[in-house]
PDB file of C-alpha atoms in Angstrom:
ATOM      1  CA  UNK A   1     -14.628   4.209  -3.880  1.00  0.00           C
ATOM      2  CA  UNK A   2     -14.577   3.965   0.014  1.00  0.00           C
ATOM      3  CA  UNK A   3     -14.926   7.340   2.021  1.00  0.00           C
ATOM      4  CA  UNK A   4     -11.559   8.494   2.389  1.00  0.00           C
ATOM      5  CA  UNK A   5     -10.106  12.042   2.452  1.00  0.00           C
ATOM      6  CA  UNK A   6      -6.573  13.244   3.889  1.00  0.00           C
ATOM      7  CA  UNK A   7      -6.229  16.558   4.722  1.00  0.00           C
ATOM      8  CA  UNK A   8      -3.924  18.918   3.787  1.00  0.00           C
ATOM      9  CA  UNK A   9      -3.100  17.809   0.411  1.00  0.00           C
ATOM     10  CA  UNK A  10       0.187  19.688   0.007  1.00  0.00           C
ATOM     11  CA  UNK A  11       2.172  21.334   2.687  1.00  0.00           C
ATOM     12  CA  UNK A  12       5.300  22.867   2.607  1.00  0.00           C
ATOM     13  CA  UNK A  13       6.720  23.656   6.084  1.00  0.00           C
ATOM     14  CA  UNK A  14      10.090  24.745   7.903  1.00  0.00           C
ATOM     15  CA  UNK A  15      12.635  22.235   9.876  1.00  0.00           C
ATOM     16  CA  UNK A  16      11.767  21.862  13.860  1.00  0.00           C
ATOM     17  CA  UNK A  17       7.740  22.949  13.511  1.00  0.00           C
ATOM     18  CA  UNK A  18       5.064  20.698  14.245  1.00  0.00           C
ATOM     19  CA  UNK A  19       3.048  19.253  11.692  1.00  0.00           C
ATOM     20  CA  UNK A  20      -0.260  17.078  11.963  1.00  0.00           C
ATOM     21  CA  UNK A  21      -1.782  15.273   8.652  1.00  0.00           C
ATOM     22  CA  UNK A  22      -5.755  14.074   9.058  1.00  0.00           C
ATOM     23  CA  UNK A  23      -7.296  10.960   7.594  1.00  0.00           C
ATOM     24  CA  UNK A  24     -11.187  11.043   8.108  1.00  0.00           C
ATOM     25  CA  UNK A  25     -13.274   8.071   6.700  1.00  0.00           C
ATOM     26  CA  UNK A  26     -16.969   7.584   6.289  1.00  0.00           C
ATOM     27  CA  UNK A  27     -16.881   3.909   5.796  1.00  0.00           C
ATOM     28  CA  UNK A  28     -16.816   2.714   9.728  1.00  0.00           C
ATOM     29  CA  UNK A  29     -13.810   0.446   8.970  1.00  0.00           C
ATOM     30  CA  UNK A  30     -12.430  -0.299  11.981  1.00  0.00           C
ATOM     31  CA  UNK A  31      -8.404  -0.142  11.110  1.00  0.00           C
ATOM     32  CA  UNK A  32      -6.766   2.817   9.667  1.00  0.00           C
ATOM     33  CA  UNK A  33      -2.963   3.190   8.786  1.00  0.00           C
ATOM     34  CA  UNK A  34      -0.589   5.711   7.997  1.00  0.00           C
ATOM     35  CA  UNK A  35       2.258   4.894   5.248  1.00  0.00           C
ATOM     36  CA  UNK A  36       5.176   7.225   3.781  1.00  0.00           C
ATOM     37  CA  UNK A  37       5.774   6.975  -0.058  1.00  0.00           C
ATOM     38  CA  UNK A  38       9.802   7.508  -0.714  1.00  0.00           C
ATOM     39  CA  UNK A  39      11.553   6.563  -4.056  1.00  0.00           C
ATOM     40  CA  UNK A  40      13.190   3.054  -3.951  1.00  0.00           C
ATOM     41  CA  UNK A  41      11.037   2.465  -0.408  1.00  0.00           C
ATOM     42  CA  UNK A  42       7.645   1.667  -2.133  1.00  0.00           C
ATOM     43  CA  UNK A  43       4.874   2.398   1.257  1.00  0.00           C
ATOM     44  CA  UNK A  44       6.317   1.576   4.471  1.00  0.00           C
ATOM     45  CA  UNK A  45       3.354   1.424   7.113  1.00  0.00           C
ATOM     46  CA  UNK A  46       4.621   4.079  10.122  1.00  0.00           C
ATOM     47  CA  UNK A  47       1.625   3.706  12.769  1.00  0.00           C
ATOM     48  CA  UNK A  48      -1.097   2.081  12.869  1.00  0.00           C
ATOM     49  CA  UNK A  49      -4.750   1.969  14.824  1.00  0.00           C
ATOM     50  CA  UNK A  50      -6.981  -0.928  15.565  1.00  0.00           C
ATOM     51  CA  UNK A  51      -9.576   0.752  17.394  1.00  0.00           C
ATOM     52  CA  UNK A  52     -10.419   4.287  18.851  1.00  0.00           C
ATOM     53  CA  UNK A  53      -7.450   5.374  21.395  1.00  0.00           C
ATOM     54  CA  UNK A  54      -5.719   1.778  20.132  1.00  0.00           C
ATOM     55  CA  UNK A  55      -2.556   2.376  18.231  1.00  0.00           C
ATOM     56  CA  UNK A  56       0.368   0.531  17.288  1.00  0.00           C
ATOM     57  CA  UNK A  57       3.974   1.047  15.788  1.00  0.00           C
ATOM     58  CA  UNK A  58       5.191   0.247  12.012  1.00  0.00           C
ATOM     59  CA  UNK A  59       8.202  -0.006  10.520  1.00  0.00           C
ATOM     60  CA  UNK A  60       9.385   3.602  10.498  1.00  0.00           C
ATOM     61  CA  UNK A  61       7.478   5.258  13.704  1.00  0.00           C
ATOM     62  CA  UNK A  62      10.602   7.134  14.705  1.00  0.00           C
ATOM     63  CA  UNK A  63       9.540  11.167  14.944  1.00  0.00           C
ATOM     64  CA  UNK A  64       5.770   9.962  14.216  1.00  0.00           C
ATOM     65  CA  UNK A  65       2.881  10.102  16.681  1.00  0.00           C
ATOM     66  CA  UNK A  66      -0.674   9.552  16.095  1.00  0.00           C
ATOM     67  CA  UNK A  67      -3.841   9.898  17.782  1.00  0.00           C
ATOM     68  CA  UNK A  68      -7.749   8.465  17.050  1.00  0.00           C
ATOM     69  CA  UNK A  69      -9.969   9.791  19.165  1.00  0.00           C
ATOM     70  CA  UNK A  70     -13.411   8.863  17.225  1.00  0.00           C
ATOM     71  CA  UNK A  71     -13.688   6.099  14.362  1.00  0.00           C
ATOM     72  CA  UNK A  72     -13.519   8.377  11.508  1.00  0.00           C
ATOM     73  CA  UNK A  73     -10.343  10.443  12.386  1.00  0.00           C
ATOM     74  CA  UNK A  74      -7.050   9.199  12.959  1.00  0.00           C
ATOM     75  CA  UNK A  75      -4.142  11.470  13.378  1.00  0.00           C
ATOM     76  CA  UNK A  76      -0.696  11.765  12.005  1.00  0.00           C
ATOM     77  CA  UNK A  77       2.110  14.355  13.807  1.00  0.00           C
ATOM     78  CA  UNK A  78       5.639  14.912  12.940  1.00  0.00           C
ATOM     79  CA  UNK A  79       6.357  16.583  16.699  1.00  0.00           C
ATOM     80  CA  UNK A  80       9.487  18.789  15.134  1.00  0.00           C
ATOM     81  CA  UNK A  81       9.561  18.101  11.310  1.00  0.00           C
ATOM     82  CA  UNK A  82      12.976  17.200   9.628  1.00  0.00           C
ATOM     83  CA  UNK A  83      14.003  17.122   6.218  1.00  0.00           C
ATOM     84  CA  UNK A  84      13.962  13.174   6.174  1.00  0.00           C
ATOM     85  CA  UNK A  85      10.422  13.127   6.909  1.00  0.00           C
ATOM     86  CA  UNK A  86       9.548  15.066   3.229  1.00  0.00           C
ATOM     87  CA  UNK A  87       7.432  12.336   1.416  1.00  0.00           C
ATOM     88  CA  UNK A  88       4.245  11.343   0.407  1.00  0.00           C
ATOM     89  CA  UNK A  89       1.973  10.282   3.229  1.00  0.00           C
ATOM     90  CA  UNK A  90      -0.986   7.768   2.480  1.00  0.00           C
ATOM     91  CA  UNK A  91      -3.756   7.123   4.837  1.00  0.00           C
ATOM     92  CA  UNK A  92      -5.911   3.676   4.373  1.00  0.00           C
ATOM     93  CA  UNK A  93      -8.860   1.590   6.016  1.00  0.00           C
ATOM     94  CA  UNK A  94      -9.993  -1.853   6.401  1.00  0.00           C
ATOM     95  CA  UNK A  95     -12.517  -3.889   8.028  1.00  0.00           C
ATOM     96  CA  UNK A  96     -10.014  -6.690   8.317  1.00  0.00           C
ATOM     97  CA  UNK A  97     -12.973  -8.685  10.749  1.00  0.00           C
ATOM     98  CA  UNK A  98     -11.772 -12.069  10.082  1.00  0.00           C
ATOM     99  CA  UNK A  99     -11.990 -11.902   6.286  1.00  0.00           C
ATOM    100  CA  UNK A 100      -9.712 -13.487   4.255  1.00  0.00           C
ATOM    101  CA  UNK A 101      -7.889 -10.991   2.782  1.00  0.00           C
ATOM    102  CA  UNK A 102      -6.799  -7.518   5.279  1.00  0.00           C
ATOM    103  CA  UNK A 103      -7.898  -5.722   1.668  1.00  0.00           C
ATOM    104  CA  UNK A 104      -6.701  -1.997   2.164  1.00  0.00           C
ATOM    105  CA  UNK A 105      -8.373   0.964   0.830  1.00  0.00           C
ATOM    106  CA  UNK A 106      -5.981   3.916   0.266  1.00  0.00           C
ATOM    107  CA  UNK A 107      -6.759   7.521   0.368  1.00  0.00           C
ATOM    108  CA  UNK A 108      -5.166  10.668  -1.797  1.00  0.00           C
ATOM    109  CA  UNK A 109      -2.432  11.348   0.030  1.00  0.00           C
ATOM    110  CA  UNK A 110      -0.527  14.327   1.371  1.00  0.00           C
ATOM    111  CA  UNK A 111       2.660  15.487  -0.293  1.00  0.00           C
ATOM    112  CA  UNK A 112       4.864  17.345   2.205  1.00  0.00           C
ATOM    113  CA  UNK A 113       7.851  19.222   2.105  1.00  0.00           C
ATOM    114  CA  UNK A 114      10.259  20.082   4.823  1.00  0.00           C
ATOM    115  CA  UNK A 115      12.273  22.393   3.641  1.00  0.00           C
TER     116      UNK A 115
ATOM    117  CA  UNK B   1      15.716  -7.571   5.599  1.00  0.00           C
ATOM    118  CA  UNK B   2      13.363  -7.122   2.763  1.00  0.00           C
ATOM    119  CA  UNK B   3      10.205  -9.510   3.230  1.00  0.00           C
ATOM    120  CA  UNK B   4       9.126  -8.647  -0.239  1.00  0.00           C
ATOM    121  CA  UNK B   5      11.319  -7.862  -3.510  1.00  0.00           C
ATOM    122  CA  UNK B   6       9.988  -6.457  -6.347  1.00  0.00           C
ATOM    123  CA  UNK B   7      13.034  -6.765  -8.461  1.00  0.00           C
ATOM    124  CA  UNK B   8      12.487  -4.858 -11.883  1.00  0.00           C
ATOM    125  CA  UNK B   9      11.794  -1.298 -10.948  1.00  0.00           C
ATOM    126  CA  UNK B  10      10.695  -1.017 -14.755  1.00  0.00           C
ATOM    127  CA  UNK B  11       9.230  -2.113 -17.069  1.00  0.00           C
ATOM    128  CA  UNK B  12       8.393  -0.844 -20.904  1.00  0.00           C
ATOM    129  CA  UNK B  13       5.584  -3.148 -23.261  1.00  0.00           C
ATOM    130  CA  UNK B  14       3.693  -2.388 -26.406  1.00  0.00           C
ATOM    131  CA  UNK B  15       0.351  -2.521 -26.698  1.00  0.00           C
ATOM    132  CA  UNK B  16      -1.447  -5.486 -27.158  1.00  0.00           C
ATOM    133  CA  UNK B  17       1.193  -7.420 -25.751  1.00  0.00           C
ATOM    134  CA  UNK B  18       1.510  -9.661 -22.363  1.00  0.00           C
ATOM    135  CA  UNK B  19       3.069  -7.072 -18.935  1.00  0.00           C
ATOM    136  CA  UNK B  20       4.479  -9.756 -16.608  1.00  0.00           C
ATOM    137  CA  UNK B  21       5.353  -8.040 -13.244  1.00  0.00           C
ATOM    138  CA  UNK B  22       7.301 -10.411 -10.665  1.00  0.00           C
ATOM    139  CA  UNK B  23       7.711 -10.103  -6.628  1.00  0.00           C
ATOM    140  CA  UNK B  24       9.640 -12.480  -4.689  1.00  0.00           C
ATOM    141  CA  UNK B  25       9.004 -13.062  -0.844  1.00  0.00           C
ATOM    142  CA  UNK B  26      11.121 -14.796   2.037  1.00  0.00           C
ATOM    143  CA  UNK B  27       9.233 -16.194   4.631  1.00  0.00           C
ATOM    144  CA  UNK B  28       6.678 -18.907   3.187  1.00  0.00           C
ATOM    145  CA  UNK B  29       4.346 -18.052   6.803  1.00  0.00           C
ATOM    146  CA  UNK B  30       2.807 -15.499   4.285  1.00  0.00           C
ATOM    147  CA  UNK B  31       0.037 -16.805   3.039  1.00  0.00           C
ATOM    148  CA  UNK B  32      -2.402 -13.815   1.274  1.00  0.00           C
ATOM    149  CA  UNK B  33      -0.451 -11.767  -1.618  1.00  0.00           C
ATOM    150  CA  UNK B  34      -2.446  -8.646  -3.250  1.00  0.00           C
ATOM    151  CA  UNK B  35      -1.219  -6.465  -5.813  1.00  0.00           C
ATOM    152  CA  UNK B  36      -2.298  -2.721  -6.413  1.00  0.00           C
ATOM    153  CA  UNK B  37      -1.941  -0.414  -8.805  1.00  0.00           C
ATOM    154  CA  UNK B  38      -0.988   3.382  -8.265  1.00  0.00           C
ATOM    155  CA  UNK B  39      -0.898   6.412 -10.867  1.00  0.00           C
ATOM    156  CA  UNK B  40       0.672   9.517 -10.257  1.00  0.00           C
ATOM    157  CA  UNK B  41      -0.739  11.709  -7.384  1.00  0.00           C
ATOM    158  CA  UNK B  42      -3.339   8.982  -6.294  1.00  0.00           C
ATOM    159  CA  UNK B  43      -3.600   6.544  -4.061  1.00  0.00           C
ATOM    160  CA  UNK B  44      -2.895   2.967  -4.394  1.00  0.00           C
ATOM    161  CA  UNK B  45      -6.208   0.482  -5.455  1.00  0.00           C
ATOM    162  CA  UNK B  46      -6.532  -2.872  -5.087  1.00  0.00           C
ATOM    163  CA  UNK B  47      -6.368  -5.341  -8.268  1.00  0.00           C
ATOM    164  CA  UNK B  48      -5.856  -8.503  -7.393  1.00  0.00           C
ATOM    165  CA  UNK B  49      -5.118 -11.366  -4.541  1.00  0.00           C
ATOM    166  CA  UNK B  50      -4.449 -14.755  -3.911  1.00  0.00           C
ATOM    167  CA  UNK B  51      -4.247 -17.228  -1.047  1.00  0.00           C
ATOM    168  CA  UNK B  52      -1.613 -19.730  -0.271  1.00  0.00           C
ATOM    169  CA  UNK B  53      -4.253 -22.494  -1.367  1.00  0.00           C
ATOM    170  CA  UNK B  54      -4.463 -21.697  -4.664  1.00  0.00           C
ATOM    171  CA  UNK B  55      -2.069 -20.797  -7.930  1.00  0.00           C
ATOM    172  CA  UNK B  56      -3.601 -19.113  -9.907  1.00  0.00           C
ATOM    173  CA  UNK B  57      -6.220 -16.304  -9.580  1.00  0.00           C
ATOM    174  CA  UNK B  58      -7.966 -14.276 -12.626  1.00  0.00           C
ATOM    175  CA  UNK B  59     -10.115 -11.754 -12.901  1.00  0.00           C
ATOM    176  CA  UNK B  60     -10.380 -10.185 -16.635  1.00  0.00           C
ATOM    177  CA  UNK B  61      -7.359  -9.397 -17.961  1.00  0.00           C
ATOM    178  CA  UNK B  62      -5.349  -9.924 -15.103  1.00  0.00           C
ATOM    179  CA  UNK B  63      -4.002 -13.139 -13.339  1.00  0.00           C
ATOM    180  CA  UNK B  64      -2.100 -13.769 -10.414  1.00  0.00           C
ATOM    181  CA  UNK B  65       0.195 -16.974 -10.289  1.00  0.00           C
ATOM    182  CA  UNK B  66       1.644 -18.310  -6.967  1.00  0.00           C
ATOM    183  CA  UNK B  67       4.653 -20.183  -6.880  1.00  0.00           C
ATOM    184  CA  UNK B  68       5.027 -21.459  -2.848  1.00  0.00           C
ATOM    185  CA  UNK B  69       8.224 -23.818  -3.405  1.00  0.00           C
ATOM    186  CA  UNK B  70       9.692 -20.648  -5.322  1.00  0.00           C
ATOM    187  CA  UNK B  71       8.218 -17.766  -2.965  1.00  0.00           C
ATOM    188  CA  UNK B  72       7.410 -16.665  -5.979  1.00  0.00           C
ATOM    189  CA  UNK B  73       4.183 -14.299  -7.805  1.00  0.00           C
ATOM    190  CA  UNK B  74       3.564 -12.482 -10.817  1.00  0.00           C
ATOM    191  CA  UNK B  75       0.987 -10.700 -12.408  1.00  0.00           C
ATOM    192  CA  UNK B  76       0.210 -11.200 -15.942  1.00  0.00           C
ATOM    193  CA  UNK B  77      -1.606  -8.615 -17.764  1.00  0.00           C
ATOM    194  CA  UNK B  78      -2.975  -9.585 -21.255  1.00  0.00           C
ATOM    195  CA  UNK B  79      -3.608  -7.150 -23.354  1.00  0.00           C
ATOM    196  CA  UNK B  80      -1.615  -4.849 -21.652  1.00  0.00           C
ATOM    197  CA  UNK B  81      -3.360  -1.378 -22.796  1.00  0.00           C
ATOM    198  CA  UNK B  82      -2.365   2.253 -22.250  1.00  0.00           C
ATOM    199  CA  UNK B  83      -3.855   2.613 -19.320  1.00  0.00           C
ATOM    200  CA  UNK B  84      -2.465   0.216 -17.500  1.00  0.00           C
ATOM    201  CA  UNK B  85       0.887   2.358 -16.987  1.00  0.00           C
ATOM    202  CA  UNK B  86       1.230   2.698 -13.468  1.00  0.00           C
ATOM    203  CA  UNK B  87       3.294   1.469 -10.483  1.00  0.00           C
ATOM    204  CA  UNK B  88       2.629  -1.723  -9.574  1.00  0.00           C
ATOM    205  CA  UNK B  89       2.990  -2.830  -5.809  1.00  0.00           C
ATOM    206  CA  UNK B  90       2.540  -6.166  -4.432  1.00  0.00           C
ATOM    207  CA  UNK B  91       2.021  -6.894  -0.830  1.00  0.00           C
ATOM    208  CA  UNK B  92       2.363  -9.727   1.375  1.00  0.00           C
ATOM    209  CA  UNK B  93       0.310 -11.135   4.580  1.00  0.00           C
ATOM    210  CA  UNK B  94      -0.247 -13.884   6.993  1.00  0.00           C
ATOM    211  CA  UNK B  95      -3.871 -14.910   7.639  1.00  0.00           C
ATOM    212  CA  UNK B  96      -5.498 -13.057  10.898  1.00  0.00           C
ATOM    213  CA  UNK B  97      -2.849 -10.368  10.308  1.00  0.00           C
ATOM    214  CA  UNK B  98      -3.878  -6.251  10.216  1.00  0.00           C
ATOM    215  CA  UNK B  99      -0.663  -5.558   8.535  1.00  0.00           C
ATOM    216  CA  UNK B 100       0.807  -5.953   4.814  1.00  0.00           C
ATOM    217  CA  UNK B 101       4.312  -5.479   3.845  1.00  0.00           C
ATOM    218  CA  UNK B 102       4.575  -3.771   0.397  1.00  0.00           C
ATOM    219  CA  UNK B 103       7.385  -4.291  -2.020  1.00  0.00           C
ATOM    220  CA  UNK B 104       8.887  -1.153  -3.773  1.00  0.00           C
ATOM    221  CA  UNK B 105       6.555  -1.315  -6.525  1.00  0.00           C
ATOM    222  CA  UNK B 106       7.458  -1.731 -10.451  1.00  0.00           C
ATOM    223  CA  UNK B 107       6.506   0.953 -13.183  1.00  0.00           C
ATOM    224  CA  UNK B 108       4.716  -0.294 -15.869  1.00  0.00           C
ATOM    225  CA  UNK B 109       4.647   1.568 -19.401  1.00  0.00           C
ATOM    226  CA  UNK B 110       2.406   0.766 -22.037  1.00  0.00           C
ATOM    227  CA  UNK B 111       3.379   2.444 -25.287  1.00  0.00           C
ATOM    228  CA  UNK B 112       0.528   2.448 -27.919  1.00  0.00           C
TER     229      UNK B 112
END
């Protein structure tokens, strides 16, 4: 299994506070993703990182920042949580490099709850 | 506009027997199709893929067939076995690109 942990695993947290979700890897890969997991939305990809302080937008990026400041570690913040944003968040990795298939590897995930 | 259309969000099979999950795409630029599985309170794990150039791809008891003309996959599983109840999501991509687009995944239930 590739080297992926997400940190918290649960979180329960108020309307209008800041939140920040961690993916760390051990694998090197050099893209990592963030995706939400709703019912009848399978994974949407949010943000996205190709590179260390190189990030990109997804589908649903509005209310999402994210930050990767080394390899292993990229970020995830919901600046002022909202009650829309309660989901399931999945971090994943790839070494894309040209292969032939961008094969993702996903991590836990983070169930949080904005209550 | 959904890229990718997984149109059965269930789907119940006995033991034994043949799962046939089916996801539809629009644009025929995509050209790499995976499918993973997910169980509850885990992450999604790659099963399977296939490239444009081919139509069929197998690897033990699961095959993926590629219909271009039809923008059309599926993933046969044969024997379907308990374990193989899960959510089933498959994904679409062009060649040289970071992203794939998921489609709302199916639930597979395998009743022994």
């Amino acid at each position: 299994d590739a080297g992926i942990t997400q940190s918290p695993r649960h979180k329960v947290t108020e309307t209008g506070t800041p939140v920040t979700l961690r993916c760390h890897q051990t694998e090197n890969h050099r893209y990592m993703y963030w995706y939400r997991q709703d019912p009848g939305h399978g994974l949407r990809l949010i943000h996205y990182s190709y590179g260390v302080k190189d990030t990109d937008k997804g589908e649903v990026s509005d209310g999402y920042s994210v930050s990767r400041s080394k390899t292993e570690d990229f970020l995830l913040t919901l600046e002022s949580a909202t009650s829309s944003q309660t989901s399931v968040y999945f971090c994943a990795i790839s070494d894309f490099g040209g292969r032939e298939v961008n094969e993702q590897f996903f991590g836990p995930g983070t169930r949080l709850t904005v209550l | 506009d959904q890229q990718v259309k997984q149109n059965s969000p269930s789907l119940s099979v006995q033991e034994g027997r043949i799962s046939i999950l089916n996801c539809d795409y629009t644009n025929s630029m995509f050209d790499y199709f995976l499918w993973y599985k997910k169980y509850p309170a885990e992450g999604p794990t790659f099963l399977i893929s296939i490239s444009s150039i081919k139509d069929k791809n197998e690897d033990g008891r699961f095959t993926v067939f590629l219909n271009k003309s039809a923008k059309h996959l599926s993933l046969h599983i044969v024997p379907s076995q308990p374990g193989d109840s899960a959510v089933y999501f498959c994904a679409i991509t062009q060649g040289g690109s970071e992203k794939l687009v998921f489609g709302k995944g199916t639930k597979l239930t395998v009743n022994p």
